[in-house]
PDB file of C-alpha atoms in Angstrom:
ATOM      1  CA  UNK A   1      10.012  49.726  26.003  1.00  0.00           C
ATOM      2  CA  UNK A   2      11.929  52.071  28.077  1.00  0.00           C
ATOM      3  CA  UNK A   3      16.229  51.596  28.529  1.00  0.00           C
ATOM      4  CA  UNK A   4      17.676  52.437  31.804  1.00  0.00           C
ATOM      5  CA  UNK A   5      21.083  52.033  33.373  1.00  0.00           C
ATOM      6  CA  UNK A   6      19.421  51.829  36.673  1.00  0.00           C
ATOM      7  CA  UNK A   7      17.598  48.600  36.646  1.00  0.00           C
ATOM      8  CA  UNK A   8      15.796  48.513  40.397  1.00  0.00           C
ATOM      9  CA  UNK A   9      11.999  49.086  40.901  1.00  0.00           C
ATOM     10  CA  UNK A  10      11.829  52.434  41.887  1.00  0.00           C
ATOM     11  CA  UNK A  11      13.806  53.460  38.831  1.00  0.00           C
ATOM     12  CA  UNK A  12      12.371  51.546  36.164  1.00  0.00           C
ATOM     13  CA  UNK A  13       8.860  52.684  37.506  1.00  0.00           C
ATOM     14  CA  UNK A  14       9.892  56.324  37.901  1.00  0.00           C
ATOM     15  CA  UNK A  15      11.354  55.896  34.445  1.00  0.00           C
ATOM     16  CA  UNK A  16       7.730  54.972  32.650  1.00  0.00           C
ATOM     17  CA  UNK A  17       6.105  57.924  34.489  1.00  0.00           C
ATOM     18  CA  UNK A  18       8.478  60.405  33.156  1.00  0.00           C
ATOM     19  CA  UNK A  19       8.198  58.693  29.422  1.00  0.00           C
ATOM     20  CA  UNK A  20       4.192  58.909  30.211  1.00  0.00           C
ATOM     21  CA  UNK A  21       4.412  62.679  31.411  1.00  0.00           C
ATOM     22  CA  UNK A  22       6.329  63.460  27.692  1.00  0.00           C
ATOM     23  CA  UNK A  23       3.451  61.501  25.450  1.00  0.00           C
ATOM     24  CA  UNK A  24       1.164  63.386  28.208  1.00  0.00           C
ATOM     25  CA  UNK A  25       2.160  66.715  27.084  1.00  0.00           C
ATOM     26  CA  UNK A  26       2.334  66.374  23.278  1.00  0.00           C
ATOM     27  CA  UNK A  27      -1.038  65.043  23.438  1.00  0.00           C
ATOM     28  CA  UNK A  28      -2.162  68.124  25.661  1.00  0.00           C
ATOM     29  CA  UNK A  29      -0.098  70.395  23.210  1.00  0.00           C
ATOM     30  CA  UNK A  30      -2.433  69.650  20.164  1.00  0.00           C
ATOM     31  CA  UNK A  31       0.678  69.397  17.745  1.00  0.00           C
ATOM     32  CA  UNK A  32       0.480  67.322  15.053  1.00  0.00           C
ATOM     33  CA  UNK A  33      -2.536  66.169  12.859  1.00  0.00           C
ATOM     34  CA  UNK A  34      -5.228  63.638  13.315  1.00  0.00           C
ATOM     35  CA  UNK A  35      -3.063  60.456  12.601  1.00  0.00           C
ATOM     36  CA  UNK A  36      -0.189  61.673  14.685  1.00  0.00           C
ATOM     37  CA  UNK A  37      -2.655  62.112  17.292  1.00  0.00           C
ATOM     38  CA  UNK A  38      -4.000  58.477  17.422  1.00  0.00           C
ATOM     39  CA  UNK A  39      -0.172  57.327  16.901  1.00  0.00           C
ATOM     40  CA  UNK A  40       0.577  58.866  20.287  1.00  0.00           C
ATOM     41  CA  UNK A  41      -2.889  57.886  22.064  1.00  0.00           C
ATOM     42  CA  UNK A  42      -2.106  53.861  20.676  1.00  0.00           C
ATOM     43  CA  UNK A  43       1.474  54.235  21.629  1.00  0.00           C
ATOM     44  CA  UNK A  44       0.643  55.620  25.497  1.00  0.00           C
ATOM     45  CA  UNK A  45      -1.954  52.700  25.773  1.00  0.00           C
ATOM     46  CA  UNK A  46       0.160  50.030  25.014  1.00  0.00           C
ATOM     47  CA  UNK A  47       3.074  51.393  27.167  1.00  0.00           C
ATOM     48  CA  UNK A  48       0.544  52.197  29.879  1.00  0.00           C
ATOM     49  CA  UNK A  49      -0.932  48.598  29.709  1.00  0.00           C
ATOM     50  CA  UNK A  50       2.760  46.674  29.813  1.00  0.00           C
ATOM     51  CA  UNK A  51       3.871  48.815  32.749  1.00  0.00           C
ATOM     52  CA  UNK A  52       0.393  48.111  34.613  1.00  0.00           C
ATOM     53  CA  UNK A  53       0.426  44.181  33.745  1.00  0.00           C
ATOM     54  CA  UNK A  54       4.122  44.233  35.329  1.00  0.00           C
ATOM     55  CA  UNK A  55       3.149  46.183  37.742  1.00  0.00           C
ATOM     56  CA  UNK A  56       0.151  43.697  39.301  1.00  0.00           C
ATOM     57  CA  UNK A  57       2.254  41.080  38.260  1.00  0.00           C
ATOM     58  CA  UNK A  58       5.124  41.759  40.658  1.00  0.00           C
ATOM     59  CA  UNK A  59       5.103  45.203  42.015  1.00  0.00           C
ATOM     60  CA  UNK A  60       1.810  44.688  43.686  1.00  0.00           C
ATOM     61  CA  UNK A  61       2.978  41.379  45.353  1.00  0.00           C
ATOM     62  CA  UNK A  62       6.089  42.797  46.785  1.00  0.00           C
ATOM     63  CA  UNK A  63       3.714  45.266  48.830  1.00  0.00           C
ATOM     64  CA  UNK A  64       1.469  43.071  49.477  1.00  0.00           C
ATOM     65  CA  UNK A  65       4.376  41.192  51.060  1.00  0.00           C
ATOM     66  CA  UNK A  66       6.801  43.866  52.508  1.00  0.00           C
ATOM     67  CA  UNK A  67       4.213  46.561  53.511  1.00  0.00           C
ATOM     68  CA  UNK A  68       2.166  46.105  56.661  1.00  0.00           C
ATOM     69  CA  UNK A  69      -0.898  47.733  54.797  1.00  0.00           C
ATOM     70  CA  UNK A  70       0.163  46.482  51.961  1.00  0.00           C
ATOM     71  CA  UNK A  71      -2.966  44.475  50.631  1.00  0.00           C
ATOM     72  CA  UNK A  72      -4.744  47.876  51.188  1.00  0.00           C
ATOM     73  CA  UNK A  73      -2.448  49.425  49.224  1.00  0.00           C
ATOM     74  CA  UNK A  74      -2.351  47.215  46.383  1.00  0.00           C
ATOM     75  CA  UNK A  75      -5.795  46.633  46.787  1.00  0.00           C
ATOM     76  CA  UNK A  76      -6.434  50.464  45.973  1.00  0.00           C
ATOM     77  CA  UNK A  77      -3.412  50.775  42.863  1.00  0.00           C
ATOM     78  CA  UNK A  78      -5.574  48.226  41.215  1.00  0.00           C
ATOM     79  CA  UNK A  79      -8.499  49.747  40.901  1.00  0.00           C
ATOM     80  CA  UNK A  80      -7.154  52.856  39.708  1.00  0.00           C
ATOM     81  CA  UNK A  81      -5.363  50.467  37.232  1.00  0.00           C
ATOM     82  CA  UNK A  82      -9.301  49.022  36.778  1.00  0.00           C
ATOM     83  CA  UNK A  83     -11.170  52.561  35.936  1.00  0.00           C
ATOM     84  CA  UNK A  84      -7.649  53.310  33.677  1.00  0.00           C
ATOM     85  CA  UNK A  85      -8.263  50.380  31.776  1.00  0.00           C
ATOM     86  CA  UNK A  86     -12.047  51.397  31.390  1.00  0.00           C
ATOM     87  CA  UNK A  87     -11.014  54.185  29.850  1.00  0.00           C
ATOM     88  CA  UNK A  88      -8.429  53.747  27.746  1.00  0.00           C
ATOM     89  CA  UNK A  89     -10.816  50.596  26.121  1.00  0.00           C
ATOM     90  CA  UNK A  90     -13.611  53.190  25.314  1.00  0.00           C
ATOM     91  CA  UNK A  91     -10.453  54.753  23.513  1.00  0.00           C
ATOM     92  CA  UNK A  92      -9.042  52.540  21.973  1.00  0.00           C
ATOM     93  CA  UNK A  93     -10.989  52.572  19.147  1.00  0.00           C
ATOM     94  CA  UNK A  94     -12.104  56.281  18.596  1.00  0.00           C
ATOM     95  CA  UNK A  95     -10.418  58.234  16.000  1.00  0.00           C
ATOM     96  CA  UNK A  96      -8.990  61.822  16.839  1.00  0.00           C
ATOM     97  CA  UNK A  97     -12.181  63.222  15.071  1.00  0.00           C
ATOM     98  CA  UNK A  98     -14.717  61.960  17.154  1.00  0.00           C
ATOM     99  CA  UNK A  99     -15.399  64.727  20.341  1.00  0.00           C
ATOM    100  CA  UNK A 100     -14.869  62.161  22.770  1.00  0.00           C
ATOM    101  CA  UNK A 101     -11.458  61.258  21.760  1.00  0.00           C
ATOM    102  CA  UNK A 102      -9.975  64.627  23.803  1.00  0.00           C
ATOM    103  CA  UNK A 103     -12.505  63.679  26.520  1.00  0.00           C
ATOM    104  CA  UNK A 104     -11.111  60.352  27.101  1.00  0.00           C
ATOM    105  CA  UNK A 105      -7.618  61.576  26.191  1.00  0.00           C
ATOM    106  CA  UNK A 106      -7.920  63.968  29.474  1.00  0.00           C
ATOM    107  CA  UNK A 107      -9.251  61.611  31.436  1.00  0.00           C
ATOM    108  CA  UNK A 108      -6.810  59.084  31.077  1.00  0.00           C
ATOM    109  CA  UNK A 109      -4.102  61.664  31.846  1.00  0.00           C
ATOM    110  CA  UNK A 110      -5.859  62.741  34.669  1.00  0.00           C
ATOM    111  CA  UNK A 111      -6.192  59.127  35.922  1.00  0.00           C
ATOM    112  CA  UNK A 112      -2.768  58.421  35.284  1.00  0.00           C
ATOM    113  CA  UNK A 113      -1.241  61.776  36.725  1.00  0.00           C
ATOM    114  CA  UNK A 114      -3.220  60.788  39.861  1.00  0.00           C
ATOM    115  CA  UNK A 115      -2.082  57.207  39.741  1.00  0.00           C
ATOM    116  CA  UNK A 116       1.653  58.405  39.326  1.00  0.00           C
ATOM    117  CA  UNK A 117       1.751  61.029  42.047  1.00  0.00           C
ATOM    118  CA  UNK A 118       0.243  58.454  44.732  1.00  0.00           C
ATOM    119  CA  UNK A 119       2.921  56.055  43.623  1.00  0.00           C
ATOM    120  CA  UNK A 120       5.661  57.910  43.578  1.00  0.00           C
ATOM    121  CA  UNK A 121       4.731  60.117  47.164  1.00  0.00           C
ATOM    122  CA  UNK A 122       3.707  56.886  48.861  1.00  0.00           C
ATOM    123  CA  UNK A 123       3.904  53.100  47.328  1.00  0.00           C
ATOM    124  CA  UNK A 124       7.576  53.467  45.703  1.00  0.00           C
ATOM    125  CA  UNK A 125       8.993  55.203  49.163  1.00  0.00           C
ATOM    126  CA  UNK A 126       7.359  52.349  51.392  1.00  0.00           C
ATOM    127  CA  UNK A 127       9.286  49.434  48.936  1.00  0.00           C
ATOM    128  CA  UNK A 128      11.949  51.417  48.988  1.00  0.00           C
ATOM    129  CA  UNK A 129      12.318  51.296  52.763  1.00  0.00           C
ATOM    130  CA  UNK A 130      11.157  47.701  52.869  1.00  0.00           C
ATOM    131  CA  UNK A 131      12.849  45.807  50.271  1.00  0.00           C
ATOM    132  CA  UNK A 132      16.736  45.490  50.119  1.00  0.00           C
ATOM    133  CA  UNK A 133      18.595  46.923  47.532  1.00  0.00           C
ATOM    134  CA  UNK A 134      18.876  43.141  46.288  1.00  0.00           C
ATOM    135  CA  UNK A 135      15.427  42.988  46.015  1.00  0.00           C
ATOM    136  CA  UNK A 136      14.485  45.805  44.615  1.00  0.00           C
ATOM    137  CA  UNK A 137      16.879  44.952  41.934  1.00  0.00           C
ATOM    138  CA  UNK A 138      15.012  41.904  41.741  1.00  0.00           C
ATOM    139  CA  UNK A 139      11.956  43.281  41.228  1.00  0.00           C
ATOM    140  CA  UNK A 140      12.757  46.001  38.463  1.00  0.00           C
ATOM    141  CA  UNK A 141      14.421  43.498  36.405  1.00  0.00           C
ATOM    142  CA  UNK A 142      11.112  41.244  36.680  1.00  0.00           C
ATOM    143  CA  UNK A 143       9.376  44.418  35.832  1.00  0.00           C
ATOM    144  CA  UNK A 144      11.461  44.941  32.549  1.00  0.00           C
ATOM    145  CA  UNK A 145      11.131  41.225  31.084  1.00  0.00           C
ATOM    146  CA  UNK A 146       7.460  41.256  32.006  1.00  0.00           C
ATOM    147  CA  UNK A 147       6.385  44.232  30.272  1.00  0.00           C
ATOM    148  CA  UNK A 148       8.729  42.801  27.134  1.00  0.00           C
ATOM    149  CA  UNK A 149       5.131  39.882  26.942  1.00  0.00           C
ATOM    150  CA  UNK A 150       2.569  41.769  28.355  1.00  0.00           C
ATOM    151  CA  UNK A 151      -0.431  42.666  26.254  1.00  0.00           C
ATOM    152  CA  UNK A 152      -0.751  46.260  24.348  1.00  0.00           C
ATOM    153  CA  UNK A 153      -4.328  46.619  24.839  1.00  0.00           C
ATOM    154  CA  UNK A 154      -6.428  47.149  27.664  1.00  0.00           C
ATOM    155  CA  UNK A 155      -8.410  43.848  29.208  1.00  0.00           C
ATOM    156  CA  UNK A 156     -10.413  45.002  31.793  1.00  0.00           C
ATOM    157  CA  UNK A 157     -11.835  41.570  32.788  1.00  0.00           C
ATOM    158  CA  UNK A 158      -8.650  40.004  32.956  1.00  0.00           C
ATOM    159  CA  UNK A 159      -7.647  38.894  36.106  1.00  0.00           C
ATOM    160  CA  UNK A 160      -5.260  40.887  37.748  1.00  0.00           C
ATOM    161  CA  UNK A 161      -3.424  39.308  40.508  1.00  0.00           C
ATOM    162  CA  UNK A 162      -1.046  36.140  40.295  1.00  0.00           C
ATOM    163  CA  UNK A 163      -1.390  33.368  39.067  1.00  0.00           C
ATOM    164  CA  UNK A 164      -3.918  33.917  36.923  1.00  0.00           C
ATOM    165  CA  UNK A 165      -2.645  37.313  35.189  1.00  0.00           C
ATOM    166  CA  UNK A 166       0.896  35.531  35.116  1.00  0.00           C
ATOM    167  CA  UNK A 167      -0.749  32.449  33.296  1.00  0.00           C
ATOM    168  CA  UNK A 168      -2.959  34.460  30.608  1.00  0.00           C
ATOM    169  CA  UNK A 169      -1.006  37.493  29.994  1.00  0.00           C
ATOM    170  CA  UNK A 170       1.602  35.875  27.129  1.00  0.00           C
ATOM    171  CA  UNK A 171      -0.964  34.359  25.606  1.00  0.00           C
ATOM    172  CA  UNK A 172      -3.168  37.506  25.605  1.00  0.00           C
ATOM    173  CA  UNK A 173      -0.233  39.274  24.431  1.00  0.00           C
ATOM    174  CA  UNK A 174       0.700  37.066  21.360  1.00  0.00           C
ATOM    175  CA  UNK A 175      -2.945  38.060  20.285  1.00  0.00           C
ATOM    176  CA  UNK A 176      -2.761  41.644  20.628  1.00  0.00           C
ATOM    177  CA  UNK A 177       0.686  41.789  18.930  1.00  0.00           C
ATOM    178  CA  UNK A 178      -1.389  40.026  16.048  1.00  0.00           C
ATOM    179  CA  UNK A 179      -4.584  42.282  16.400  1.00  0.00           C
ATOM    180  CA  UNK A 180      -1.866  45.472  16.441  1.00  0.00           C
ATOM    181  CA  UNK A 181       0.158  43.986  12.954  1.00  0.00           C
ATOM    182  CA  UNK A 182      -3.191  43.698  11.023  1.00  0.00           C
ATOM    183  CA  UNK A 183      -4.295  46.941  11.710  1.00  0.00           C
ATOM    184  CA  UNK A 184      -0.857  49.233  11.766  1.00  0.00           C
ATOM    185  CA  UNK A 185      -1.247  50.242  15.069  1.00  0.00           C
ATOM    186  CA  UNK A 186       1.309  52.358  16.343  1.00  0.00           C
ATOM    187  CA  UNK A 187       2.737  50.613  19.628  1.00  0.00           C
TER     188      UNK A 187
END
């Protein structure tokens, strides 16, 4: 989980991305061996999955809410979320060795780098100008405590949109914390 000083949305989102961009680039560098590899991949999924489950779970709403296109543009954050997911679940379970481990490495970045630059150039501005400082407030500190229960794997059938993905998440969590204790992997 990231710290910050800063706790509205804007901040603690901008915050991930630039923790996302550093495990991005140590990946890309091809430092380390094999297991250090697989470390970082594990660690970036996780992160990337707690920061998209708070993100649909309250993030999403607020544009939905504040934004006059704002079902639109939730609409089309959660599908990138959607084909991210895909991804990093063919991933998940590949060791560095196998040739499509890089493959799906790069395409996750490239998802992600795609996902960040659209939120941070247009979703993040449009709360920003929306919400009041109150709210956005609000809103990062929801972000924080969800992402401290959401799940650390990808679940690309889970629903994503309250109530549903507020309901299930904790309990899909508590599982994956389980599934990530028996096997030692790095979150």
């Amino acid at each position: 989980m990231t710290t910050t000083t800063k706790h509205d949305l804007v901040s603690v989102i901008t915050e991930d991305h630039r923790a996302f961009e550093r495990i991005f680039k140590e990946l890309e560098s091809g430092k380390g061996g094999d297991r250090h590899r697989k470390d970082l991949a594990d660690h970036v999924i996780a992160e990337l999955v707690r920061h998209s489950v708070a993100e649909e779970q309250h993030m999403y709403p607020a544009a939905r809410k504040h934004l006059p296109d704002g079902d639109k543009v939730a609409d089309h954050e959660i599908e990138e979320h959607a084909e991210a997911e895909r991804v990093m679940s063919d991933l998940i379970g590949l060791e560095p060795t196998d040739k499509r481990f890089d493959q799906l490495v790069g395409k996750l970045i490239e998802d992600v780098r795609h996902h960040i630059e659209e939120e941070e150039t247009d979703l993040l501005p449009k709360l920003q100008a929306a919400c009041s400082p109150e709210d956005l407030r609000e809103l990062g500190e929801k972000v924080l405590r969800a992402k401290k229960i959401a799940p650390t794997r990808p679940h690309p059938a889970a629903p994503d949109r309250p109530p549903a993905n507020r309901i299930l998440a904790p309990g899909t969590a508590f599982i994956d914390k389980i599934r990530d204790a028996l096997t030692d992997r790095a979150t």
